[in-house]
């Protein structure tokens, strides 16, 4: 790399070094983990600095020397072609920049891969390529179309007289010009592939057009060796095919651009600048310069620049662009904010916790990109066929020519040439090759728009075939955060008085039920008081003393053991249990004071979403560690008939395996932490993300929002994508399976039909375009929430 | 006519031999920097031999504007990468077991093979 760069640099004009005022812009594309390590330790890390504007070898030396002069820099290698420097060092990146600045260059830190720039460059490159193809197309058709019209109006393009020979020689040379200027890439590609013992689309086009041109030139130069009736030229076919295929490729480039719209939208979410508080001043800096632990101020309407924790203020944040969750989320001190989301109401200050490549947004972009490029198993057959396709088509072309030569009508050689050329031209390996990846590209992007992250093509395909969906109860069907739902007062105290006493009693406990009570008290502005003589009564409850009152809180067993009369309230407690609530008794000085029920509320849309799954013919099963009564109550509330209660976390995977053994394709949905073994065991593991936590490695599909609608959306998108792939594959197979024999002339003996090579060229050019266009239809797919 | 037919069948045999039967001669083991250029319809070089059980970084430079060549896939190693035009992209091949690992573009028009020994 380094050597190449010097070579190039040596030949470049020494512009930058002569003009001291025009300082090149240096920015780093160092990884964010690099920065983390810088902040904390002395690990040796490689930074990549991108340099704009350096255009000579001495610039390269100057920058390398400047960096090497910094103590702690082990190596600095500049790649001139890319304007990048690789620096191995254990010092802070800011010191590197200072060194570069000392050498008269401007320097700034970037922690991102600058996705947006890459995207712009890609669009620019695609546009240039499109223009080139259109130019080539025009050039070829300027010759091809008049020739074509001539052949249609005048009839056969024959070579009988010397004048005709001269005219056609001229046309042949013009066609050669078209081949060189507008079709060069086909011939070079074909030759290079041939040398590598492989064959591709270029091979077919080069052979097809080359055969037509060579035959025509033989007719022009040595008509005597060709039978009189076969003295036709086919220059129009060569020019038209080159023109049409270039047109097809150009339109395909355009259509392909649309398939990556989803990723473009995600990249577009990235803020460009951040208002960082440094030395008590707010300064706007590019997000590439934001460092870990920087304090960042965000005003209403502004976009969150990097991930962080709120340290000041309160606001609501629109996270819909990442999670698909339409309602803004309230955030206050300690709350997490995520890059790409929009601050709606208040002004906040947050501390950067993840920057550059580490932000959730960057990870999502990365994951979606990777998934978009991966292939589902359904594409494997097409891949196998592609590997043999081109040589098989070449063999068919030779066989076809032989059949025409042996059994065809006169002029057999002309028919043989036409059929061989047409076979070569009509066959389209591209349509087969494109069928799967284009749909996956659009489908995965579409899912990401709905807050569904699909890990790879295999997960996408399997998700479309799920027959059973296993749902964990807590945190999946329910909110996962128990709340006090009922306080049935038995004595003379008010609800608030009881809540104060129970909250005081439970304040020191970390049991989920205790936390629910303390939180409910806090919601009502009740602060717990300090208790004495606290004791946990294993498996039954707790006791303590407050202001000389003896407090006792626990289950029926505890009350009975302590001889407290609860008979009047047992029915009520059972009724609460039947409503999926957990009833507890509270006694003050050995008198029952209240029955308190705690429940984990069902998510507002769980019922609807489960119905959507069931309507799709999927059997929904609920697994829970809870007791049977609560499980039954929750299951019946959400419309689930299959449920298994009292399942230990480690047994969830066994249950999944049991369903699989019955021939079911099982999807498992859980929180991704406790349910990791079951998620990994299932055919497709769905992890319910908490907002925007995408680092769920055990899941095949991650739902960015808590709603189970994400699950139904994921399955709907995967089904739509698979249907789209099947349409594409079917179309591509049928096209080739029907087109090639037709081109070879199988219909000629029956109907006298033989395809023109020009029509074959048009069909081939538009077959792959059709595949891309069909994949693009998926962009309009909408998963309906009902 | 017989000669023409014989020539035709000979051509078919040649196609079969050249594209399917031909075994590439021994490729030298790459040590140090491995670079592949994507240009004019092919990977140059298209066959790369690397050492087993050791991470290897391969630098891909795509000089071919064809959109097909933008994606690089090594399915057996579950690697996929996007190759921007005129940029060097380093792809790390994780330490792998000896074997042959084909790599290709999205449509399998650009073909190459990693030989791990």
PDB file of N, CA, C and O in Angstrom, chain A residues 129 186 199-205 245 248-249 252 256 375 379 382-383 385-387 389-390 393 424-439 728-729 731-733 735-736 740 761 763-773 775, chain B residues 66-69 105-110:
ATOM      1  N   UNK A 129     -21.425   6.093 -13.609  1.00  0.00           N
ATOM      2  CA  UNK A 129     -21.542   4.824 -14.320  1.00  0.00           C
ATOM      3  C   UNK A 129     -22.793   4.833 -15.186  1.00  0.00           C
ATOM      4  O   UNK A 129     -22.773   4.400 -16.344  1.00  0.00           O
ATOM      5  N   UNK A 186     -17.540  -5.343 -22.168  1.00  0.00           N
ATOM      6  CA  UNK A 186     -17.988  -6.740 -22.303  1.00  0.00           C
ATOM      7  C   UNK A 186     -16.834  -7.624 -22.770  1.00  0.00           C
ATOM      8  O   UNK A 186     -16.638  -8.720 -22.262  1.00  0.00           O
ATOM      9  N   UNK A 199     -16.684 -18.051 -16.697  1.00  0.00           N
ATOM     10  CA  UNK A 199     -17.462 -17.397 -17.743  1.00  0.00           C
ATOM     11  C   UNK A 199     -18.614 -16.661 -17.086  1.00  0.00           C
ATOM     12  O   UNK A 199     -19.142 -17.107 -16.073  1.00  0.00           O
ATOM     13  N   UNK A 200     -18.985 -15.529 -17.626  1.00  0.00           N
ATOM     14  CA  UNK A 200     -20.095 -14.771 -17.051  1.00  0.00           C
ATOM     15  C   UNK A 200     -20.919 -14.107 -18.149  1.00  0.00           C
ATOM     16  O   UNK A 200     -20.795 -14.449 -19.319  1.00  0.00           O
ATOM     17  N   UNK A 201     -21.735 -13.148 -17.714  1.00  0.00           N
ATOM     18  CA  UNK A 201     -22.615 -12.491 -18.671  1.00  0.00           C
ATOM     19  C   UNK A 201     -21.818 -11.860 -19.814  1.00  0.00           C
ATOM     20  O   UNK A 201     -22.229 -11.900 -20.968  1.00  0.00           O
ATOM     21  N   UNK A 202     -20.683 -11.263 -19.472  1.00  0.00           N
ATOM     22  CA  UNK A 202     -19.831 -10.638 -20.488  1.00  0.00           C
ATOM     23  C   UNK A 202     -19.450 -11.658 -21.560  1.00  0.00           C
ATOM     24  O   UNK A 202     -19.394 -11.330 -22.749  1.00  0.00           O
ATOM     25  N   UNK A 203     -19.180 -12.890 -21.126  1.00  0.00           N
ATOM     26  CA  UNK A 203     -18.773 -13.939 -22.067  1.00  0.00           C
ATOM     27  C   UNK A 203     -19.870 -14.148 -23.112  1.00  0.00           C
ATOM     28  O   UNK A 203     -19.602 -14.237 -24.313  1.00  0.00           O
ATOM     29  N   UNK A 204     -21.106 -14.234 -22.621  1.00  0.00           N
ATOM     30  CA  UNK A 204     -22.232 -14.484 -23.532  1.00  0.00           C
ATOM     31  C   UNK A 204     -22.413 -13.329 -24.514  1.00  0.00           C
ATOM     32  O   UNK A 204     -22.600 -13.542 -25.717  1.00  0.00           O
ATOM     33  N   UNK A 205     -22.356 -12.099 -23.986  1.00  0.00           N
ATOM     34  CA  UNK A 205     -22.567 -10.938 -24.858  1.00  0.00           C
ATOM     35  C   UNK A 205     -21.430 -10.836 -25.870  1.00  0.00           C
ATOM     36  O   UNK A 205     -21.653 -10.609 -27.068  1.00  0.00           O
ATOM     37  N   UNK A 245     -28.271  -3.674 -24.234  1.00  0.00           N
ATOM     38  CA  UNK A 245     -27.760  -4.210 -22.961  1.00  0.00           C
ATOM     39  C   UNK A 245     -27.183  -3.086 -22.105  1.00  0.00           C
ATOM     40  O   UNK A 245     -27.369  -3.061 -20.892  1.00  0.00           O
ATOM     41  N   UNK A 248     -30.188  -1.532 -20.571  1.00  0.00           N
ATOM     42  CA  UNK A 248     -30.682  -2.369 -19.467  1.00  0.00           C
ATOM     43  C   UNK A 248     -29.834  -2.187 -18.218  1.00  0.00           C
ATOM     44  O   UNK A 248     -30.343  -2.017 -17.115  1.00  0.00           O
ATOM     45  N   UNK A 249     -28.514  -2.166 -18.412  1.00  0.00           N
ATOM     46  CA  UNK A 249     -27.610  -2.015 -17.262  1.00  0.00           C
ATOM     47  C   UNK A 249     -27.800  -0.649 -16.606  1.00  0.00           C
ATOM     48  O   UNK A 249     -27.806  -0.526 -15.377  1.00  0.00           O
ATOM     49  N   UNK A 252     -30.881  -0.594 -14.659  1.00  0.00           N
ATOM     50  CA  UNK A 252     -30.688  -1.432 -13.480  1.00  0.00           C
ATOM     51  C   UNK A 252     -29.932  -0.669 -12.381  1.00  0.00           C
ATOM     52  O   UNK A 252     -30.261  -0.776 -11.207  1.00  0.00           O
ATOM     53  N   UNK A 256     -31.459  -0.185  -8.783  1.00  0.00           N
ATOM     54  CA  UNK A 256     -30.720  -0.692  -7.630  1.00  0.00           C
ATOM     55  C   UNK A 256     -30.585   0.381  -6.558  1.00  0.00           C
ATOM     56  O   UNK A 256     -30.612   0.087  -5.377  1.00  0.00           O
ATOM     57  N   UNK A 375     -27.439 -14.141   2.070  1.00  0.00           N
ATOM     58  CA  UNK A 375     -28.416 -14.833   1.222  1.00  0.00           C
ATOM     59  C   UNK A 375     -29.199 -15.864   1.999  1.00  0.00           C
ATOM     60  O   UNK A 375     -28.616 -16.652   2.742  1.00  0.00           O
ATOM     61  N   UNK A 379     -31.919 -19.081  -2.066  1.00  0.00           N
ATOM     62  CA  UNK A 379     -31.115 -18.610  -3.193  1.00  0.00           C
ATOM     63  C   UNK A 379     -30.028 -19.587  -3.606  1.00  0.00           C
ATOM     64  O   UNK A 379     -29.355 -19.390  -4.607  1.00  0.00           O
ATOM     65  N   UNK A 382     -30.281 -21.261  -7.109  1.00  0.00           N
ATOM     66  CA  UNK A 382     -29.924 -20.323  -8.175  1.00  0.00           C
ATOM     67  C   UNK A 382     -28.415 -20.176  -8.248  1.00  0.00           C
ATOM     68  O   UNK A 382     -27.841 -20.073  -9.335  1.00  0.00           O
ATOM     69  N   UNK A 383     -27.744 -20.198  -7.087  1.00  0.00           N
ATOM     70  CA  UNK A 383     -26.293 -20.077  -7.055  1.00  0.00           C
ATOM     71  C   UNK A 383     -25.628 -21.271  -7.726  1.00  0.00           C
ATOM     72  O   UNK A 383     -24.660 -21.118  -8.462  1.00  0.00           O
ATOM     73  N   UNK A 385     -26.966 -23.194  -9.982  1.00  0.00           N
ATOM     74  CA  UNK A 385     -27.230 -23.110 -11.428  1.00  0.00           C
ATOM     75  C   UNK A 385     -26.300 -22.076 -12.065  1.00  0.00           C
ATOM     76  O   UNK A 385     -25.705 -22.332 -13.107  1.00  0.00           O
ATOM     77  N   UNK A 386     -26.150 -20.930 -11.394  1.00  0.00           N
ATOM     78  CA  UNK A 386     -25.295 -19.866 -11.947  1.00  0.00           C
ATOM     79  C   UNK A 386     -23.893 -20.378 -12.231  1.00  0.00           C
ATOM     80  O   UNK A 386     -23.254 -19.971 -13.201  1.00  0.00           O
ATOM     81  N   UNK A 387     -23.395 -21.261 -11.354  1.00  0.00           N
ATOM     82  CA  UNK A 387     -22.023 -21.732 -11.495  1.00  0.00           C
ATOM     83  C   UNK A 387     -21.829 -22.516 -12.798  1.00  0.00           C
ATOM     84  O   UNK A 387     -20.745 -22.548 -13.347  1.00  0.00           O
ATOM     85  N   UNK A 389     -24.137 -22.252 -15.445  1.00  0.00           N
ATOM     86  CA  UNK A 389     -25.028 -21.670 -16.434  1.00  0.00           C
ATOM     87  C   UNK A 389     -24.355 -21.292 -17.761  1.00  0.00           C
ATOM     88  O   UNK A 389     -24.757 -21.777 -18.827  1.00  0.00           O
ATOM     89  N   UNK A 390     -23.338 -20.448 -17.689  1.00  0.00           N
ATOM     90  CA  UNK A 390     -22.784 -19.883 -18.917  1.00  0.00           C
ATOM     91  C   UNK A 390     -22.157 -20.957 -19.822  1.00  0.00           C
ATOM     92  O   UNK A 390     -22.486 -21.023 -21.013  1.00  0.00           O
ATOM     93  N   UNK A 393     -24.881 -22.817 -21.536  1.00  0.00           N
ATOM     94  CA  UNK A 393     -25.489 -22.040 -22.626  1.00  0.00           C
ATOM     95  C   UNK A 393     -24.586 -22.080 -23.861  1.00  0.00           C
ATOM     96  O   UNK A 393     -25.056 -22.219 -24.997  1.00  0.00           O
ATOM     97  N   UNK A 424     -26.954 -17.386 -27.249  1.00  0.00           N
ATOM     98  CA  UNK A 424     -25.957 -16.750 -26.377  1.00  0.00           C
ATOM     99  C   UNK A 424     -26.494 -15.449 -25.778  1.00  0.00           C
ATOM    100  O   UNK A 424     -26.256 -15.131 -24.617  1.00  0.00           O
ATOM    101  N   UNK A 425     -27.236 -14.723 -26.591  1.00  0.00           N
ATOM    102  CA  UNK A 425     -27.677 -13.399 -26.150  1.00  0.00           C
ATOM    103  C   UNK A 425     -28.885 -13.473 -25.219  1.00  0.00           C
ATOM    104  O   UNK A 425     -28.991 -12.715 -24.257  1.00  0.00           O
ATOM    105  N   UNK A 426     -29.788 -14.392 -25.485  1.00  0.00           N
ATOM    106  CA  UNK A 426     -31.038 -14.384 -24.689  1.00  0.00           C
ATOM    107  C   UNK A 426     -30.806 -14.899 -23.261  1.00  0.00           C
ATOM    108  O   UNK A 426     -31.462 -14.469 -22.317  1.00  0.00           O
ATOM    109  N   UNK A 427     -29.852 -15.809 -23.097  1.00  0.00           N
ATOM    110  CA  UNK A 427     -29.628 -16.393 -21.769  1.00  0.00           C
ATOM    111  C   UNK A 427     -29.197 -15.302 -20.793  1.00  0.00           C
ATOM    112  O   UNK A 427     -28.351 -14.483 -21.120  1.00  0.00           O
ATOM    113  N   UNK A 428     -29.813 -15.270 -19.620  1.00  0.00           N
ATOM    114  CA  UNK A 428     -29.505 -14.187 -18.698  1.00  0.00           C
ATOM    115  C   UNK A 428     -29.192 -14.724 -17.304  1.00  0.00           C
ATOM    116  O   UNK A 428     -30.074 -14.917 -16.481  1.00  0.00           O
ATOM    117  N   UNK A 429     -27.908 -14.960 -17.042  1.00  0.00           N
ATOM    118  CA  UNK A 429     -27.547 -15.433 -15.699  1.00  0.00           C
ATOM    119  C   UNK A 429     -27.796 -14.361 -14.645  1.00  0.00           C
ATOM    120  O   UNK A 429     -27.986 -14.670 -13.475  1.00  0.00           O
ATOM    121  N   UNK A 430     -27.814 -13.103 -15.068  1.00  0.00           N
ATOM    122  CA  UNK A 430     -27.965 -12.009 -14.097  1.00  0.00           C
ATOM    123  C   UNK A 430     -29.311 -12.050 -13.401  1.00  0.00           C
ATOM    124  O   UNK A 430     -29.421 -11.795 -12.208  1.00  0.00           O
ATOM    125  N   UNK A 431     -30.359 -12.346 -14.169  1.00  0.00           N
ATOM    126  CA  UNK A 431     -31.693 -12.366 -13.572  1.00  0.00           C
ATOM    127  C   UNK A 431     -31.736 -13.400 -12.452  1.00  0.00           C
ATOM    128  O   UNK A 431     -32.282 -13.163 -11.385  1.00  0.00           O
ATOM    129  N   UNK A 432     -31.087 -14.544 -12.691  1.00  0.00           N
ATOM    130  CA  UNK A 432     -31.033 -15.597 -11.667  1.00  0.00           C
ATOM    131  C   UNK A 432     -30.236 -15.129 -10.462  1.00  0.00           C
ATOM    132  O   UNK A 432     -30.641 -15.324  -9.317  1.00  0.00           O
ATOM    133  N   UNK A 433     -29.103 -14.520 -10.760  1.00  0.00           N
ATOM    134  CA  UNK A 433     -28.226 -14.076  -9.685  1.00  0.00           C
ATOM    135  C   UNK A 433     -28.830 -12.960  -8.860  1.00  0.00           C
ATOM    136  O   UNK A 433     -28.588 -12.840  -7.668  1.00  0.00           O
ATOM    137  N   UNK A 434     -29.632 -12.121  -9.500  1.00  0.00           N
ATOM    138  CA  UNK A 434     -30.196 -10.955  -8.815  1.00  0.00           C
ATOM    139  C   UNK A 434     -31.456 -11.289  -8.035  1.00  0.00           C
ATOM    140  O   UNK A 434     -31.823 -10.574  -7.103  1.00  0.00           O
ATOM    141  N   UNK A 435     -32.124 -12.370  -8.432  1.00  0.00           N
ATOM    142  CA  UNK A 435     -33.465 -12.654  -7.905  1.00  0.00           C
ATOM    143  C   UNK A 435     -33.521 -12.594  -6.384  1.00  0.00           C
ATOM    144  O   UNK A 435     -34.373 -11.923  -5.804  1.00  0.00           O
ATOM    145  N   UNK A 436     -32.611 -13.274  -5.716  1.00  0.00           N
ATOM    146  CA  UNK A 436     -32.653 -13.332  -4.257  1.00  0.00           C
ATOM    147  C   UNK A 436     -32.081 -12.082  -3.589  1.00  0.00           C
ATOM    148  O   UNK A 436     -32.755 -11.466  -2.776  1.00  0.00           O
ATOM    149  N   UNK A 437     -30.850 -11.689  -3.917  1.00  0.00           N
ATOM    150  CA  UNK A 437     -30.269 -10.572  -3.168  1.00  0.00           C
ATOM    151  C   UNK A 437     -31.070  -9.270  -3.236  1.00  0.00           C
ATOM    152  O   UNK A 437     -31.139  -8.534  -2.254  1.00  0.00           O
ATOM    153  N   UNK A 438     -31.688  -8.997  -4.395  1.00  0.00           N
ATOM    154  CA  UNK A 438     -32.420  -7.729  -4.493  1.00  0.00           C
ATOM    155  C   UNK A 438     -33.609  -7.708  -3.534  1.00  0.00           C
ATOM    156  O   UNK A 438     -33.872  -6.712  -2.861  1.00  0.00           O
ATOM    157  N   UNK A 439     -34.338  -8.821  -3.444  1.00  0.00           N
ATOM    158  CA  UNK A 439     -35.499  -8.869  -2.544  1.00  0.00           C
ATOM    159  C   UNK A 439     -35.054  -8.807  -1.092  1.00  0.00           C
ATOM    160  O   UNK A 439     -35.678  -8.136  -0.274  1.00  0.00           O
ATOM    161  N   UNK A 728     -39.394 -13.760  -8.256  1.00  0.00           N
ATOM    162  CA  UNK A 728     -38.194 -13.437  -9.027  1.00  0.00           C
ATOM    163  C   UNK A 728     -37.520 -14.690  -9.567  1.00  0.00           C
ATOM    164  O   UNK A 728     -37.135 -14.748 -10.734  1.00  0.00           O
ATOM    165  N   UNK A 729     -37.362 -15.677  -8.673  1.00  0.00           N
ATOM    166  CA  UNK A 729     -36.692 -16.909  -9.096  1.00  0.00           C
ATOM    167  C   UNK A 729     -37.499 -17.619 -10.166  1.00  0.00           C
ATOM    168  O   UNK A 729     -36.968 -18.069 -11.183  1.00  0.00           O
ATOM    169  N   UNK A 731     -39.659 -16.298 -12.227  1.00  0.00           N
ATOM    170  CA  UNK A 731     -39.560 -15.499 -13.458  1.00  0.00           C
ATOM    171  C   UNK A 731     -38.241 -15.765 -14.171  1.00  0.00           C
ATOM    172  O   UNK A 731     -38.211 -16.005 -15.378  1.00  0.00           O
ATOM    173  N   UNK A 732     -37.142 -15.752 -13.393  1.00  0.00           N
ATOM    174  CA  UNK A 732     -35.822 -15.904 -13.994  1.00  0.00           C
ATOM    175  C   UNK A 732     -35.643 -17.313 -14.574  1.00  0.00           C
ATOM    176  O   UNK A 732     -35.089 -17.480 -15.663  1.00  0.00           O
ATOM    177  N   UNK A 733     -36.128 -18.314 -13.822  1.00  0.00           N
ATOM    178  CA  UNK A 733     -36.019 -19.696 -14.314  1.00  0.00           C
ATOM    179  C   UNK A 733     -36.837 -19.878 -15.589  1.00  0.00           C
ATOM    180  O   UNK A 733     -36.351 -20.406 -16.596  1.00  0.00           O
ATOM    181  N   UNK A 735     -37.942 -17.642 -17.647  1.00  0.00           N
ATOM    182  CA  UNK A 735     -37.414 -16.841 -18.743  1.00  0.00           C
ATOM    183  C   UNK A 735     -36.307 -17.597 -19.485  1.00  0.00           C
ATOM    184  O   UNK A 735     -36.309 -17.723 -20.696  1.00  0.00           O
ATOM    185  N   UNK A 736     -35.349 -18.116 -18.670  1.00  0.00           N
ATOM    186  CA  UNK A 736     -34.222 -18.819 -19.289  1.00  0.00           C
ATOM    187  C   UNK A 736     -34.638 -20.160 -19.876  1.00  0.00           C
ATOM    188  O   UNK A 736     -34.220 -20.530 -20.976  1.00  0.00           O
ATOM    189  N   UNK A 740     -34.171 -19.870 -23.955  1.00  0.00           N
ATOM    190  CA  UNK A 740     -33.048 -20.520 -24.628  1.00  0.00           C
ATOM    191  C   UNK A 740     -33.533 -21.496 -25.715  1.00  0.00           C
ATOM    192  O   UNK A 740     -33.084 -21.408 -26.866  1.00  0.00           O
ATOM    193  N   UNK A 761     -31.657  -9.674 -27.479  1.00  0.00           N
ATOM    194  CA  UNK A 761     -30.886  -8.667 -26.732  1.00  0.00           C
ATOM    195  C   UNK A 761     -31.790  -7.832 -25.856  1.00  0.00           C
ATOM    196  O   UNK A 761     -31.491  -7.555 -24.689  1.00  0.00           O
ATOM    197  N   UNK A 763     -34.791  -8.641 -24.749  1.00  0.00           N
ATOM    198  CA  UNK A 763     -35.366  -9.473 -23.688  1.00  0.00           C
ATOM    199  C   UNK A 763     -34.366  -9.671 -22.561  1.00  0.00           C
ATOM    200  O   UNK A 763     -34.681  -9.547 -21.375  1.00  0.00           O
ATOM    201  N   UNK A 764     -33.106  -9.921 -22.929  1.00  0.00           N
ATOM    202  CA  UNK A 764     -32.074 -10.149 -21.930  1.00  0.00           C
ATOM    203  C   UNK A 764     -31.845  -8.887 -21.101  1.00  0.00           C
ATOM    204  O   UNK A 764     -31.759  -8.946 -19.869  1.00  0.00           O
ATOM    205  N   UNK A 765     -31.772  -7.759 -21.785  1.00  0.00           N
ATOM    206  CA  UNK A 765     -31.504  -6.505 -21.077  1.00  0.00           C
ATOM    207  C   UNK A 765     -32.602  -6.214 -20.061  1.00  0.00           C
ATOM    208  O   UNK A 765     -32.337  -5.693 -18.980  1.00  0.00           O
ATOM    209  N   UNK A 766     -33.825  -6.535 -20.391  1.00  0.00           N
ATOM    210  CA  UNK A 766     -34.924  -6.151 -19.507  1.00  0.00           C
ATOM    211  C   UNK A 766     -35.308  -7.237 -18.501  1.00  0.00           C
ATOM    212  O   UNK A 766     -36.055  -6.965 -17.578  1.00  0.00           O
ATOM    213  N   UNK A 767     -34.748  -8.439 -18.689  1.00  0.00           N
ATOM    214  CA  UNK A 767     -35.109  -9.482 -17.725  1.00  0.00           C
ATOM    215  C   UNK A 767     -34.536  -9.172 -16.348  1.00  0.00           C
ATOM    216  O   UNK A 767     -35.217  -9.309 -15.333  1.00  0.00           O
ATOM    217  N   UNK A 768     -33.280  -8.727 -16.290  1.00  0.00           N
ATOM    218  CA  UNK A 768     -32.727  -8.429 -14.968  1.00  0.00           C
ATOM    219  C   UNK A 768     -33.345  -7.149 -14.403  1.00  0.00           C
ATOM    220  O   UNK A 768     -33.518  -7.018 -13.197  1.00  0.00           O
ATOM    221  N   UNK A 769     -33.699  -6.234 -15.308  1.00  0.00           N
ATOM    222  CA  UNK A 769     -34.360  -5.013 -14.833  1.00  0.00           C
ATOM    223  C   UNK A 769     -35.702  -5.366 -14.191  1.00  0.00           C
ATOM    224  O   UNK A 769     -36.102  -4.785 -13.168  1.00  0.00           O
ATOM    225  N   UNK A 770     -36.388  -6.334 -14.781  1.00  0.00           N
ATOM    226  CA  UNK A 770     -37.683  -6.755 -14.239  1.00  0.00           C
ATOM    227  C   UNK A 770     -37.522  -7.294 -12.819  1.00  0.00           C
ATOM    228  O   UNK A 770     -38.320  -7.006 -11.926  1.00  0.00           O
ATOM    229  N   UNK A 771     -36.457  -8.063 -12.609  1.00  0.00           N
ATOM    230  CA  UNK A 771     -36.198  -8.633 -11.287  1.00  0.00           C
ATOM    231  C   UNK A 771     -36.005  -7.508 -10.256  1.00  0.00           C
ATOM    232  O   UNK A 771     -36.599  -7.515  -9.181  1.00  0.00           O
ATOM    233  N   UNK A 772     -35.184  -6.533 -10.613  1.00  0.00           N
ATOM    234  CA  UNK A 772     -34.918  -5.432  -9.674  1.00  0.00           C
ATOM    235  C   UNK A 772     -36.207  -4.632  -9.427  1.00  0.00           C
ATOM    236  O   UNK A 772     -36.500  -4.235  -8.305  1.00  0.00           O
ATOM    237  N   UNK A 773     -36.974  -4.427 -10.488  1.00  0.00           N
ATOM    238  CA  UNK A 773     -38.213  -3.660 -10.341  1.00  0.00           C
ATOM    239  C   UNK A 773     -39.203  -4.405  -9.449  1.00  0.00           C
ATOM    240  O   UNK A 773     -39.853  -3.800  -8.597  1.00  0.00           O
ATOM    241  N   UNK A 775     -38.439  -6.495  -7.084  1.00  0.00           N
ATOM    242  CA  UNK A 775     -37.929  -6.388  -5.702  1.00  0.00           C
ATOM    243  C   UNK A 775     -38.305  -5.025  -5.129  1.00  0.00           C
ATOM    244  O   UNK A 775     -38.682  -4.900  -3.961  1.00  0.00           O
TER     245      UNK A 775
ATOM    246  N   UNK B  66     -19.119  -1.488 -12.415  1.00  0.00           N
ATOM    247  CA  UNK B  66     -20.311  -2.342 -12.462  1.00  0.00           C
ATOM    248  C   UNK B  66     -20.860  -2.577 -11.056  1.00  0.00           C
ATOM    249  O   UNK B  66     -20.121  -2.935 -10.135  1.00  0.00           O
ATOM    250  N   UNK B  67     -22.175  -2.319 -10.893  1.00  0.00           N
ATOM    251  CA  UNK B  67     -22.740  -2.373  -9.541  1.00  0.00           C
ATOM    252  C   UNK B  67     -22.710  -3.777  -8.966  1.00  0.00           C
ATOM    253  O   UNK B  67     -22.726  -3.963  -7.765  1.00  0.00           O
ATOM    254  N   UNK B  68     -22.626  -4.772  -9.830  1.00  0.00           N
ATOM    255  CA  UNK B  68     -22.551  -6.150  -9.360  1.00  0.00           C
ATOM    256  C   UNK B  68     -21.319  -6.365  -8.490  1.00  0.00           C
ATOM    257  O   UNK B  68     -21.358  -7.055  -7.481  1.00  0.00           O
ATOM    258  N   UNK B  69     -20.223  -5.740  -8.889  1.00  0.00           N
ATOM    259  CA  UNK B  69     -18.955  -6.003  -8.198  1.00  0.00           C
ATOM    260  C   UNK B  69     -18.872  -5.323  -6.839  1.00  0.00           C
ATOM    261  O   UNK B  69     -17.909  -5.494  -6.114  1.00  0.00           O
ATOM    262  N   UNK B 105     -19.215 -12.158  -6.340  1.00  0.00           N
ATOM    263  CA  UNK B 105     -20.080 -10.989  -6.198  1.00  0.00           C
ATOM    264  C   UNK B 105     -21.510 -11.490  -6.001  1.00  0.00           C
ATOM    265  O   UNK B 105     -21.756 -12.696  -5.964  1.00  0.00           O
ATOM    266  N   UNK B 106     -22.434 -10.536  -5.876  1.00  0.00           N
ATOM    267  CA  UNK B 106     -23.812 -10.916  -5.597  1.00  0.00           C
ATOM    268  C   UNK B 106     -24.405 -11.857  -6.633  1.00  0.00           C
ATOM    269  O   UNK B 106     -25.189 -12.735  -6.316  1.00  0.00           O
ATOM    270  N   UNK B 107     -24.035 -11.666  -7.892  1.00  0.00           N
ATOM    271  CA  UNK B 107     -24.654 -12.462  -8.957  1.00  0.00           C
ATOM    272  C   UNK B 107     -23.781 -13.621  -9.400  1.00  0.00           C
ATOM    273  O   UNK B 107     -24.088 -14.279 -10.384  1.00  0.00           O
ATOM    274  N   UNK B 108     -22.681 -13.810  -8.705  1.00  0.00           N
ATOM    275  CA  UNK B 108     -21.736 -14.880  -9.055  1.00  0.00           C
ATOM    276  C   UNK B 108     -21.147 -14.700 -10.446  1.00  0.00           C
ATOM    277  O   UNK B 108     -20.891 -15.675 -11.154  1.00  0.00           O
ATOM    278  N   UNK B 109     -20.976 -13.471 -10.846  1.00  0.00           N
ATOM    279  CA  UNK B 109     -20.357 -13.216 -12.139  1.00  0.00           C
ATOM    280  C   UNK B 109     -18.855 -13.014 -11.955  1.00  0.00           C
ATOM    281  O   UNK B 109     -18.066 -13.296 -12.822  1.00  0.00           O
ATOM    282  N   UNK B 110     -18.477 -12.485 -10.809  1.00  0.00           N
ATOM    283  CA  UNK B 110     -17.065 -12.354 -10.440  1.00  0.00           C
ATOM    284  C   UNK B 110     -16.786 -13.529  -9.513  1.00  0.00           C
ATOM    285  O   UNK B 110     -17.458 -13.669  -8.495  1.00  0.00           O
TER     286      UNK B 110
END
